[in-house]
Amino acid sequence: MHNMSESKIDSFSRDARHSMVVFRNYNSLPATIHSFKKLRSLIVDDGPSSMNADLPNLIANLSCLRTLKLSRCGIEEVPSNIGKLIHLRHVDLSWNKIRELPEKMCELYNMLTLDVSDCFLKQLPNNIRKLVKLRHLSVANYRVDSWFLKMRGVEGLSSLRELDEFPVSGSDKESNIGDLRNLNHLQGSIRIRWLRDVKDPDEVKKAELKRKKHLTRLDLWFESRKDMRIIRDDEILEALEPPPNLESLMICDYQGIIPVFPSCINKLRVVVLRNWGKIENLPPLGKLPSLEELSVGGMECVGRVGREFLGLGVDSEISIGEMTSSSSNTIIAFPKLKSLTFWDMGKWEEWEGGEGGRWRRGNEDKTNICISTIMPSLRSLTISGCPKLKALPDYVLQSTTLEELRIGGNEDKTNIFISSIMPSLRSLEITYCPKLKALPDYVLPSTTHFRRTI
């Protein structure tokens, strides 16, 4: 109900059992709302500033509520009488100023959904484990980078299907990553933060992510609140043992050695690598047989992208069978990759072309030459904030599938790194390259859509 007069609201039957009232951008709630004793669903989005004062009475009068959504209402405190709404199934208190939840909420034994994302909670209620039917818990805070929420008690929520974020602490009194052990019904995605504060790889193994077969997306943030590194990032990553059906993986702020992606994650379709401060070479992602989207950025120390990135290094082991075609001497790197993005890699100068697609396998006889097919499905390439990159490799320039090329964020670049005609290019977009004065004639075939933004 938007801008509906109080008289119209008053006209609704107060005896209706399945009514829902929705308020958006209201200056104040009409007083008559308190008389809707049998109201099942109340949704207030971007509510009035008076909500803090109104909330206790509102809860007291609407005892039949099943769904309560009070998002962006400026709520600072949740009244304890919310525990009397024994029929509540779904509660959304997101985007408020709430710093704690009353223990009485843990008496809402029928609750299925609790959303307190983008609030300022410091910890969950001590008896949160009593909500044994809870299936969806949202706690992430994307507006405060340093936010931390103590998650003690979540280990008892064995019915959970969705948990959007789990902040890790090195203390058993706050949030121990091993508390994820029994949450084997989790599905969809989860972000695990502050991984660098883990004290023991054995505790990481206790999370048993490999048993969470319904998880398809995993975001790993190697941050630290305490700046006290006890174990290396690569030890943590190795101990995590990813879910078997993982399709999307993000790894942020990683500072360990180059990881080896296990063959058990051969269903990965999306990979994002972000802000790996000390890594000089990229991992051999070309070995991932199902990878379709790859985004790499914030790699401050990477100066060269070579054959190791493709999984075709001299000493590289081809451990994933799907990389090899029917011919033992033909290797396909990135067989299904469609979209590739590089961004904010200020030291990156060289992108090696793979010697025309020929290389020698391991330390075998020098006559054993392997033919490599690289990125045969690539459709889109984006390069932004990589001012020192000199040229694209042959396997990109000669691609018969690449249709879209985006170049941007190169403030001082005076020439473009395209040295020949790209046969299938249909769209070229150049943004924020103010010193780039002209393009070679061969860059723009007649079928190409070109757009430039200064």
CSV table of C-alpha atoms in Angstrom, one decimal:
chain,number,residue,atom,x,y,z
A,1,MET,CA,0.0,0.0,0.0
A,2,HIS,CA,1.7,3.2,-1.1
A,3,ASN,CA,0.1,6.5,-0.2
A,4,MET,CA,-3.2,4.8,0.7
A,5,SER,CA,-5.3,6.9,3.0
A,6,GLU,CA,-6.1,5.6,6.5
A,7,SER,CA,-9.8,5.5,5.7
A,8,LYS,CA,-9.1,2.9,3.0
A,9,ILE,CA,-7.0,0.9,5.3
A,10,ASP,CA,-9.7,1.0,7.8
A,11,SER,CA,-12.2,-0.4,5.3
A,12,PHE,CA,-10.4,-3.8,5.2
A,13,SER,CA,-12.0,-6.5,7.3
A,14,ARG,CA,-10.3,-6.9,10.6
A,15,ASP,CA,-11.4,-10.5,10.7
A,16,ALA,CA,-9.5,-11.4,7.5
A,17,ARG,CA,-7.2,-14.4,8.3
A,18,HIS,CA,-4.9,-14.3,5.3
A,19,SER,CA,-4.4,-10.6,4.8
A,20,MET,CA,-1.1,-8.9,4.0
A,21,VAL,CA,-0.4,-5.2,4.5
A,22,VAL,CA,2.6,-3.6,2.7
A,23,PHE,CA,3.9,-0.1,3.5
A,24,ARG,CA,6.7,1.5,1.5
A,25,ASN,CA,8.0,5.0,2.0
A,26,TYR,CA,5.4,5.8,4.6
A,27,ASN,CA,5.9,8.9,6.9
A,28,SER,CA,3.9,7.1,9.6
A,29,LEU,CA,1.9,4.0,10.1
A,30,PRO,CA,-1.8,4.5,10.4
A,31,ALA,CA,-3.2,3.9,13.9
A,32,THR,CA,-5.8,1.5,12.6
A,33,ILE,CA,-3.1,-1.1,11.8
A,34,HIS,CA,-3.0,-2.0,15.5
A,35,SER,CA,-6.6,-3.3,15.2
A,36,PHE,CA,-5.8,-5.9,12.6
A,37,LYS,CA,-5.6,-8.6,15.2
A,38,LYS,CA,-5.6,-11.5,12.7
A,39,LEU,CA,-3.1,-10.0,10.3
A,40,ARG,CA,-0.7,-12.7,9.0
A,41,SER,CA,1.9,-10.6,7.1
A,42,LEU,CA,3.2,-7.1,7.7
A,43,ILE,CA,5.8,-5.7,5.4
A,44,VAL,CA,7.3,-2.3,6.0
A,45,ASP,CA,10.1,-1.2,3.7
A,46,ASP,CA,11.8,2.2,4.3
A,47,GLY,CA,9.5,2.9,7.1
A,48,PRO,CA,8.8,5.9,9.3
A,49,SER,CA,11.2,7.3,11.9
A,50,SER,CA,8.6,6.6,14.6
A,51,MET,CA,9.0,2.9,14.2
A,52,ASN,CA,11.3,2.5,17.2
A,53,ALA,CA,8.5,3.9,19.5
A,54,ASP,CA,5.7,2.1,17.6
A,55,LEU,CA,7.2,-1.4,17.5
A,56,PRO,CA,6.4,-2.7,21.0
A,57,ASN,CA,2.7,-1.9,20.7
A,58,LEU,CA,2.6,-3.1,17.1
A,59,ILE,CA,4.0,-6.5,18.2
A,60,ALA,CA,1.6,-6.7,21.2
A,61,ASN,CA,-1.4,-6.2,19.0
A,62,LEU,CA,-0.5,-8.4,16.0
A,63,SER,CA,-0.1,-11.7,17.7
A,64,CYS,CA,-1.1,-13.8,14.6
A,65,LEU,CA,1.8,-12.6,12.4
A,66,ARG,CA,3.5,-15.3,10.4
A,67,THR,CA,5.7,-12.9,8.4
A,68,LEU,CA,7.2,-9.7,9.7
A,69,LYS,CA,9.4,-7.6,7.4
A,70,LEU,CA,10.7,-4.3,8.8
A,71,SER,CA,13.6,-3.4,6.5
A,72,ARG,CA,15.3,0.1,6.4
A,73,CYS,CA,13.1,1.4,9.2
A,74,GLY,CA,15.9,2.8,11.4
A,75,ILE,CA,15.1,0.3,14.1
A,76,GLU,CA,17.7,0.4,16.9
A,77,GLU,CA,16.3,-2.1,19.3
A,78,VAL,CA,14.1,-5.1,19.0
A,79,PRO,CA,11.6,-5.3,21.9
A,80,SER,CA,11.6,-8.5,23.9
A,81,ASN,CA,7.9,-9.0,23.5
A,82,ILE,CA,8.7,-10.2,19.9
A,83,GLY,CA,9.0,-13.6,21.7
A,84,LYS,CA,5.2,-13.7,22.1
A,85,LEU,CA,4.7,-13.9,18.3
A,86,ILE,CA,4.8,-17.6,18.5
A,87,HIS,CA,3.4,-18.1,15.0
A,88,LEU,CA,6.2,-16.2,13.3
A,89,ARG,CA,7.9,-18.1,10.4
A,90,HIS,CA,9.7,-15.3,8.6
A,91,VAL,CA,11.5,-12.3,10.1
A,92,ASP,CA,13.3,-9.7,8.1
A,93,LEU,CA,15.0,-6.9,10.1
A,94,SER,CA,17.7,-6.1,7.5
A,95,TRP,CA,19.3,-2.7,7.0
A,96,ASN,CA,18.5,-1.4,10.5
A,97,LYS,CA,20.7,-0.1,13.3
A,98,ILE,CA,20.2,-3.1,15.5
A,99,ARG,CA,23.2,-4.0,17.7
A,100,GLU,CA,21.7,-7.0,19.5
A,101,LEU,CA,18.7,-9.3,19.4
A,102,PRO,CA,16.7,-10.2,22.5
A,103,GLU,CA,17.1,-13.7,23.9
A,104,LYS,CA,13.3,-13.9,23.7
A,105,MET,CA,13.6,-14.3,20.0
A,106,CYS,CA,15.0,-17.8,20.7
A,107,GLU,CA,11.5,-18.8,21.9
A,108,LEU,CA,10.1,-18.4,18.3
A,109,TYR,CA,10.5,-22.2,17.7
A,110,ASN,CA,8.6,-22.1,14.4
A,111,MET,CA,10.9,-19.6,12.8
A,112,LEU,CA,12.1,-20.6,9.4
A,113,THR,CA,13.8,-17.4,8.1
A,114,LEU,CA,15.8,-14.7,10.0
A,115,ASP,CA,17.4,-11.9,8.0
A,116,VAL,CA,19.5,-9.4,10.0
A,117,SER,CA,21.9,-8.6,7.2
A,118,ASP,CA,23.4,-5.1,7.0
A,119,CYS,CA,22.7,-4.4,10.7
A,120,PHE,CA,25.3,-3.8,13.4
A,121,LEU,CA,24.9,-7.0,15.4
A,122,LYS,CA,27.9,-8.0,17.5
A,123,GLN,CA,26.7,-11.5,18.3
A,124,LEU,CA,23.8,-13.8,17.9
A,125,PRO,CA,21.6,-14.6,20.9
A,126,ASN,CA,23.1,-17.1,23.3
A,127,ASN,CA,20.3,-19.6,22.8
A,128,ILE,CA,20.1,-19.3,19.0
A,129,ARG,CA,20.6,-23.1,18.8
A,130,LYS,CA,17.0,-23.5,20.1
A,131,LEU,CA,15.7,-22.4,16.7
A,132,VAL,CA,15.9,-25.9,15.4
A,133,LYS,CA,13.6,-25.3,12.5
A,134,LEU,CA,15.5,-22.3,11.2
A,135,ARG,CA,16.4,-22.8,7.5
A,136,HIS,CA,17.5,-19.4,6.3
A,137,LEU,CA,19.9,-17.2,8.2
A,138,SER,CA,21.2,-14.0,6.7
A,139,VAL,CA,23.9,-12.1,8.7
A,140,ALA,CA,26.2,-10.5,6.1
A,141,ASN,CA,27.2,-6.9,6.4
A,142,TYR,CA,28.4,-5.3,3.1
A,143,ARG,CA,28.4,-1.7,4.3
A,144,VAL,CA,31.0,-2.1,7.1
A,145,ASP,CA,34.3,-3.7,5.9
A,146,SER,CA,35.6,-4.4,9.4
A,147,TRP,CA,32.3,-5.9,10.7
A,148,PHE,CA,32.5,-9.0,12.8
A,149,LEU,CA,29.7,-11.1,14.3
A,150,LYS,CA,30.1,-13.8,16.9
A,151,MET,CA,28.4,-16.8,15.6
A,152,ARG,CA,28.5,-19.1,18.6
A,153,GLY,CA,25.5,-21.4,18.7
A,154,VAL,CA,25.0,-21.7,15.0
A,155,GLU,CA,26.5,-25.2,15.1
A,156,GLY,CA,23.2,-26.4,16.6
A,157,LEU,CA,21.1,-25.2,13.6
A,158,SER,CA,21.3,-28.5,11.8
A,159,SER,CA,18.2,-27.6,9.6
A,160,LEU,CA,19.9,-24.6,8.0
A,161,ARG,CA,19.6,-24.6,4.3
A,162,GLU,CA,21.1,-21.1,3.7
A,163,LEU,CA,23.8,-19.2,5.6
A,164,ASP,CA,25.1,-16.3,3.6
A,165,GLU,CA,28.2,-15.5,5.7
A,166,PHE,CA,30.3,-17.1,8.4
A,167,PRO,CA,33.0,-14.8,10.1
A,168,VAL,CA,35.8,-16.8,11.5
A,169,SER,CA,37.6,-16.2,14.8
A,170,GLY,CA,40.6,-17.9,16.4
A,171,SER,CA,38.6,-18.1,19.6
A,172,ASP,CA,36.2,-20.9,20.6
A,173,LYS,CA,34.1,-18.2,22.4
A,174,GLU,CA,33.4,-16.3,19.2
A,175,SER,CA,33.2,-18.1,15.8
A,176,ASN,CA,35.1,-21.3,15.3
A,177,ILE,CA,35.2,-22.5,11.7
A,178,GLY,CA,34.6,-26.0,13.0
A,179,ASP,CA,31.1,-24.9,14.0
A,180,LEU,CA,30.1,-25.5,10.4
A,181,ARG,CA,30.6,-29.2,10.8
A,182,ASN,CA,27.0,-30.3,11.3
A,183,LEU,CA,25.4,-27.9,8.8
A,184,ASN,CA,25.4,-30.4,6.0
A,185,HIS,CA,22.1,-29.2,4.5
A,186,LEU,CA,23.6,-25.9,3.5
A,187,GLN,CA,22.9,-25.0,-0.2
A,188,GLY,CA,23.6,-22.2,-2.5
A,189,SER,CA,26.4,-19.9,-1.5
A,190,ILE,CA,28.4,-19.0,1.6
A,191,ARG,CA,31.1,-16.4,2.3
A,192,ILE,CA,33.7,-17.2,4.9
A,193,ARG,CA,35.5,-14.2,6.2
A,194,TRP,CA,38.6,-13.5,8.4
A,195,LEU,CA,40.2,-16.8,7.4
A,196,ARG,CA,43.7,-15.6,8.3
A,197,ASP,CA,42.7,-15.6,12.0
A,198,VAL,CA,42.4,-19.4,12.0
A,199,LYS,CA,45.0,-20.9,14.4
A,200,ASP,CA,45.0,-24.6,13.4
A,201,PRO,CA,44.6,-26.4,10.0
A,202,ASP,CA,42.9,-29.2,11.9
A,203,GLU,CA,40.2,-26.9,13.0
A,204,VAL,CA,39.6,-26.0,9.3
A,205,LYS,CA,39.2,-29.7,8.5
A,206,LYS,CA,36.5,-30.0,11.2
A,207,ALA,CA,34.3,-27.7,9.1
A,208,GLU,CA,33.9,-30.7,6.7
A,209,LEU,CA,33.0,-28.6,3.7
A,210,LYS,CA,33.5,-31.7,1.5
A,211,ARG,CA,30.3,-33.1,3.0
A,212,LYS,CA,28.2,-30.1,2.0
A,213,LYS,CA,27.2,-31.5,-1.4
A,214,HIS,CA,24.5,-28.9,-1.9
A,215,LEU,CA,26.8,-25.9,-1.7
A,216,THR,CA,27.5,-24.5,-5.2
A,217,ARG,CA,29.3,-21.2,-4.4
A,218,LEU,CA,32.1,-20.5,-2.0
A,219,ASP,CA,33.6,-17.1,-1.3
A,220,LEU,CA,36.9,-17.3,0.8
A,221,TRP,CA,38.2,-14.0,2.2
A,222,PHE,CA,41.7,-14.3,3.7
A,223,GLU,CA,41.5,-11.2,6.0
A,224,SER,CA,42.6,-10.7,9.5
A,225,ARG,CA,41.2,-8.6,12.3
A,226,LYS,CA,44.3,-9.1,14.5
A,227,ASP,CA,47.2,-9.1,12.1
A,228,MET,CA,48.6,-12.1,13.9
A,229,ARG,CA,49.3,-14.8,11.3
A,230,ILE,CA,49.8,-18.2,12.9
A,231,ILE,CA,49.5,-20.5,9.9
A,232,ARG,CA,50.0,-19.8,6.2
A,233,ASP,CA,47.1,-19.0,3.9
A,234,ASP,CA,48.0,-22.0,1.7
A,235,GLU,CA,47.7,-24.4,4.7
A,236,ILE,CA,44.2,-23.0,5.4
A,237,LEU,CA,43.2,-23.4,1.7
A,238,GLU,CA,44.5,-26.9,1.5
A,239,ALA,CA,42.7,-27.9,4.7
A,240,LEU,CA,39.3,-26.6,3.5
A,241,GLU,CA,38.5,-29.5,1.3
A,242,PRO,CA,35.9,-27.9,-1.0
A,243,PRO,CA,32.3,-29.1,-1.5
A,244,PRO,CA,32.1,-31.7,-4.3
A,245,ASN,CA,29.5,-29.8,-6.4
A,246,LEU,CA,31.1,-26.4,-6.3
A,247,GLU,CA,30.4,-24.3,-9.4
A,248,SER,CA,31.6,-20.9,-8.3
A,249,LEU,CA,34.7,-20.0,-6.3
A,250,MET,CA,36.0,-16.6,-5.1
A,251,ILE,CA,39.3,-16.2,-3.3
A,252,CYS,CA,40.2,-12.8,-1.9
A,253,ASP,CA,43.3,-11.4,-0.2
A,254,TYR,CA,45.2,-14.6,-0.5
A,255,GLN,CA,48.9,-14.4,0.4
A,256,GLY,CA,50.1,-18.0,0.3
A,257,ILE,CA,52.0,-20.0,-2.3
A,258,ILE,CA,50.3,-20.7,-5.7
A,259,PRO,CA,47.5,-23.1,-4.9
A,260,VAL,CA,46.9,-26.3,-6.8
A,261,PHE,CA,43.3,-26.7,-7.5
A,262,PRO,CA,42.3,-30.3,-6.8
A,263,SER,CA,40.7,-32.4,-9.5
A,264,CYS,CA,37.6,-32.9,-7.3
A,265,ILE,CA,36.4,-29.4,-8.2
A,266,ASN,CA,36.1,-30.2,-11.9
A,267,LYS,CA,32.5,-28.7,-11.9
A,268,LEU,CA,33.8,-25.2,-11.4
A,269,ARG,CA,32.2,-22.8,-13.9
A,270,VAL,CA,33.1,-19.4,-12.3
A,271,VAL,CA,36.4,-18.4,-10.6
A,272,VAL,CA,37.2,-15.0,-9.2
A,273,LEU,CA,40.7,-14.3,-7.9
A,274,ARG,CA,41.0,-10.9,-6.2
A,275,ASN,CA,43.9,-9.0,-4.4
A,276,TRP,CA,46.5,-11.7,-4.1
A,277,GLY,CA,49.2,-9.3,-2.8
A,278,LYS,CA,52.3,-11.5,-3.0
A,279,ILE,CA,51.6,-13.9,-5.9
A,280,GLU,CA,53.9,-13.4,-8.9
A,281,ASN,CA,52.4,-16.1,-11.1
A,282,LEU,CA,48.8,-17.2,-11.7
A,283,PRO,CA,47.7,-20.7,-10.8
A,284,PRO,CA,47.2,-23.3,-13.6
A,285,LEU,CA,43.5,-22.6,-14.1
A,286,GLY,CA,43.6,-23.9,-17.7
A,287,LYS,CA,43.2,-27.4,-16.2
A,288,LEU,CA,39.7,-26.7,-15.0
A,289,PRO,CA,37.5,-28.5,-17.6
A,290,SER,CA,34.2,-26.8,-16.9
A,291,LEU,CA,35.4,-23.2,-16.3
A,292,GLU,CA,33.3,-20.7,-18.3
A,293,GLU,CA,34.0,-17.3,-16.5
A,294,LEU,CA,37.3,-16.1,-15.0
A,295,SER,CA,38.0,-12.8,-13.4
A,296,VAL,CA,41.5,-12.0,-12.1
A,297,GLY,CA,42.3,-8.6,-10.5
A,298,GLY,CA,44.3,-6.7,-7.9
A,299,MET,CA,47.4,-8.9,-8.5
A,300,GLU,CA,50.0,-6.3,-7.5
A,301,CYS,CA,53.1,-8.5,-8.1
A,302,VAL,CA,52.2,-10.3,-11.4
A,303,GLY,CA,54.4,-9.1,-14.2
A,304,ARG,CA,53.9,-12.0,-16.6
A,305,VAL,CA,51.2,-14.5,-17.5
A,306,GLY,CA,52.7,-17.5,-19.0
A,307,ARG,CA,52.1,-21.2,-19.9
A,308,GLU,CA,51.8,-22.1,-16.2
A,309,PHE,CA,48.5,-20.2,-16.2
A,310,LEU,CA,47.3,-22.4,-19.0
A,311,GLY,CA,48.4,-25.6,-17.2
A,312,LEU,CA,51.0,-26.1,-20.0
A,313,GLY,CA,54.1,-25.4,-18.0
A,314,VAL,CA,57.3,-27.4,-18.8
A,315,ASP,CA,56.9,-29.4,-15.6
A,316,SER,CA,53.2,-29.3,-15.5
A,317,GLU,CA,51.3,-32.4,-14.6
A,318,ILE,CA,48.1,-32.9,-16.6
A,319,SER,CA,45.9,-34.4,-13.8
A,320,ILE,CA,42.4,-33.7,-15.0
A,321,GLY,CA,41.5,-36.1,-17.8
A,322,GLU,CA,39.2,-33.6,-19.6
A,323,MET,CA,42.1,-31.5,-20.6
A,324,THR,CA,43.3,-34.1,-23.0
A,325,SER,CA,41.5,-34.8,-26.2
A,326,SER,CA,41.3,-38.2,-28.0
A,327,SER,CA,44.8,-37.7,-29.2
A,328,SER,CA,47.5,-38.2,-26.5
A,329,ASN,CA,49.5,-35.3,-28.0
A,330,THR,CA,46.8,-32.7,-28.1
A,331,ILE,CA,46.0,-30.7,-25.0
A,332,ILE,CA,43.1,-28.3,-24.5
A,333,ALA,CA,43.5,-25.5,-22.0
A,334,PHE,CA,40.4,-23.6,-20.8
A,335,PRO,CA,38.2,-25.8,-23.0
A,336,LYS,CA,34.9,-24.1,-22.1
A,337,LEU,CA,36.1,-20.6,-21.1
A,338,LYS,CA,33.7,-17.9,-22.5
A,339,SER,CA,34.4,-14.8,-20.5
A,340,LEU,CA,37.9,-13.6,-19.3
A,341,THR,CA,38.6,-10.5,-17.3
A,342,PHE,CA,41.8,-9.0,-16.0
A,343,TRP,CA,41.7,-5.8,-13.9
A,344,ASP,CA,44.0,-3.6,-11.8
A,345,MET,CA,47.3,-5.4,-12.5
A,346,GLY,CA,49.7,-2.5,-12.6
A,347,LYS,CA,52.9,-4.5,-13.1
A,348,TRP,CA,51.6,-6.9,-15.8
A,349,GLU,CA,53.7,-6.5,-18.9
A,350,GLU,CA,53.9,-9.8,-20.7
A,351,TRP,CA,51.2,-12.2,-21.8
A,352,GLU,CA,53.0,-15.2,-23.2
A,353,GLY,CA,51.6,-16.7,-26.4
A,354,GLY,CA,52.5,-20.3,-25.8
A,355,GLU,CA,55.0,-20.6,-28.6
A,356,GLY,CA,52.4,-21.0,-31.3
A,357,GLY,CA,50.6,-23.8,-29.4
A,358,ARG,CA,53.6,-26.2,-29.3
A,359,TRP,CA,55.4,-27.3,-26.2
A,360,ARG,CA,57.2,-30.3,-24.7
A,361,ARG,CA,55.6,-32.5,-22.2
A,362,GLY,CA,57.5,-32.8,-18.9
A,363,ASN,CA,61.0,-34.2,-19.1
A,364,GLU,CA,60.2,-36.8,-21.7
A,365,ASP,CA,62.1,-37.2,-25.0
A,366,LYS,CA,62.5,-33.9,-26.9
A,367,THR,CA,60.8,-35.4,-29.9
A,368,ASN,CA,57.5,-35.7,-28.0
A,369,ILE,CA,55.9,-32.4,-29.1
A,370,CYS,CA,52.4,-31.7,-27.9
A,371,ILE,CA,49.9,-29.5,-29.8
A,372,SER,CA,47.8,-27.2,-27.5
A,373,THR,CA,44.4,-25.8,-28.2
A,374,ILE,CA,43.9,-22.7,-26.0
A,375,MET,CA,40.5,-21.1,-25.1
A,376,PRO,CA,38.6,-22.5,-28.1
A,377,SER,CA,35.3,-21.1,-26.7
A,378,LEU,CA,36.3,-17.6,-25.7
A,379,ARG,CA,33.7,-15.0,-26.5
A,380,SER,CA,34.5,-12.0,-24.3
A,381,LEU,CA,37.8,-10.4,-23.1
A,382,THR,CA,38.0,-7.4,-20.7
A,383,ILE,CA,41.3,-5.8,-19.7
A,384,SER,CA,41.1,-2.8,-17.4
A,385,GLY,CA,43.7,-1.0,-15.3
A,386,CYS,CA,46.7,-2.9,-16.9
A,387,PRO,CA,48.7,0.0,-18.3
A,388,LYS,CA,52.0,-1.9,-18.9
A,389,LEU,CA,50.6,-4.8,-20.9
A,390,LYS,CA,52.4,-4.7,-24.3
A,391,ALA,CA,50.6,-7.2,-26.4
A,392,LEU,CA,47.9,-9.9,-26.6
A,393,PRO,CA,49.1,-13.5,-27.2
A,394,ASP,CA,48.6,-15.2,-30.6
A,395,TYR,CA,45.9,-17.5,-29.3
A,396,VAL,CA,43.8,-14.4,-28.5
A,397,LEU,CA,44.6,-12.4,-31.6
A,398,GLN,CA,43.9,-15.4,-33.8
A,399,SER,CA,40.8,-16.6,-32.0
A,400,THR,CA,37.9,-17.5,-34.3
A,401,THR,CA,35.4,-17.2,-31.4
A,402,LEU,CA,36.3,-13.9,-29.7
A,403,GLU,CA,33.5,-11.4,-30.4
A,404,GLU,CA,33.8,-8.8,-27.6
A,405,LEU,CA,36.9,-6.9,-26.4
A,406,ARG,CA,36.8,-4.2,-23.7
A,407,ILE,CA,39.9,-2.1,-22.8
A,408,GLY,CA,39.8,0.5,-20.1
A,409,GLY,CA,41.4,2.3,-17.2
A,410,ASN,CA,44.7,2.9,-18.9
A,411,GLU,CA,45.2,6.6,-18.3
A,412,ASP,CA,48.7,6.9,-19.8
A,413,LYS,CA,48.5,4.4,-22.6
A,414,THR,CA,49.2,5.9,-26.0
A,415,ASN,CA,48.9,2.8,-28.1
A,416,ILE,CA,46.7,-0.3,-28.2
A,417,PHE,CA,48.1,-3.8,-27.7
A,418,ILE,CA,46.4,-5.3,-30.7
A,419,SER,CA,49.0,-6.1,-33.4
A,420,SER,CA,46.9,-7.8,-36.1
A,421,ILE,CA,43.4,-8.3,-37.3
A,422,MET,CA,41.1,-10.2,-34.9
A,423,PRO,CA,39.0,-12.3,-37.3
A,424,SER,CA,35.8,-12.7,-35.3
A,425,LEU,CA,35.7,-9.5,-33.3
A,426,ARG,CA,32.3,-7.8,-33.4
A,427,SER,CA,32.5,-5.3,-30.6
A,428,LEU,CA,35.4,-3.2,-29.4
A,429,GLU,CA,34.9,-0.9,-26.4
A,430,ILE,CA,37.6,1.5,-25.1
A,431,THR,CA,37.0,3.5,-21.9
A,432,TYR,CA,39.1,6.0,-20.1
A,433,CYS,CA,42.2,5.9,-22.3
A,434,PRO,CA,42.5,9.6,-22.8
A,435,LYS,CA,46.0,9.6,-24.4
A,436,LEU,CA,45.1,7.0,-27.0
A,437,LYS,CA,44.8,9.2,-30.2
A,438,ALA,CA,44.2,6.7,-33.0
A,439,LEU,CA,43.7,3.0,-33.8
A,440,PRO,CA,45.4,1.1,-36.5
A,441,ASP,CA,43.2,0.4,-39.6
A,442,TYR,CA,43.3,-3.3,-39.1
A,443,VAL,CA,41.7,-3.1,-35.6
A,444,LEU,CA,38.3,-2.2,-36.9
A,445,PRO,CA,36.9,-4.7,-39.4
A,446,SER,CA,33.7,-3.5,-41.2
A,447,THR,CA,31.6,-5.8,-39.0
A,448,THR,CA,32.9,-4.4,-35.7
A,449,HIS,CA,30.8,-2.2,-33.3
A,450,PHE,CA,33.1,0.4,-31.9
A,451,ARG,CA,32.5,2.6,-28.8
A,452,ARG,CA,35.0,4.9,-27.1
A,453,THR,CA,34.4,6.7,-23.8
A,454,ILE,CA,37.0,9.2,-22.6
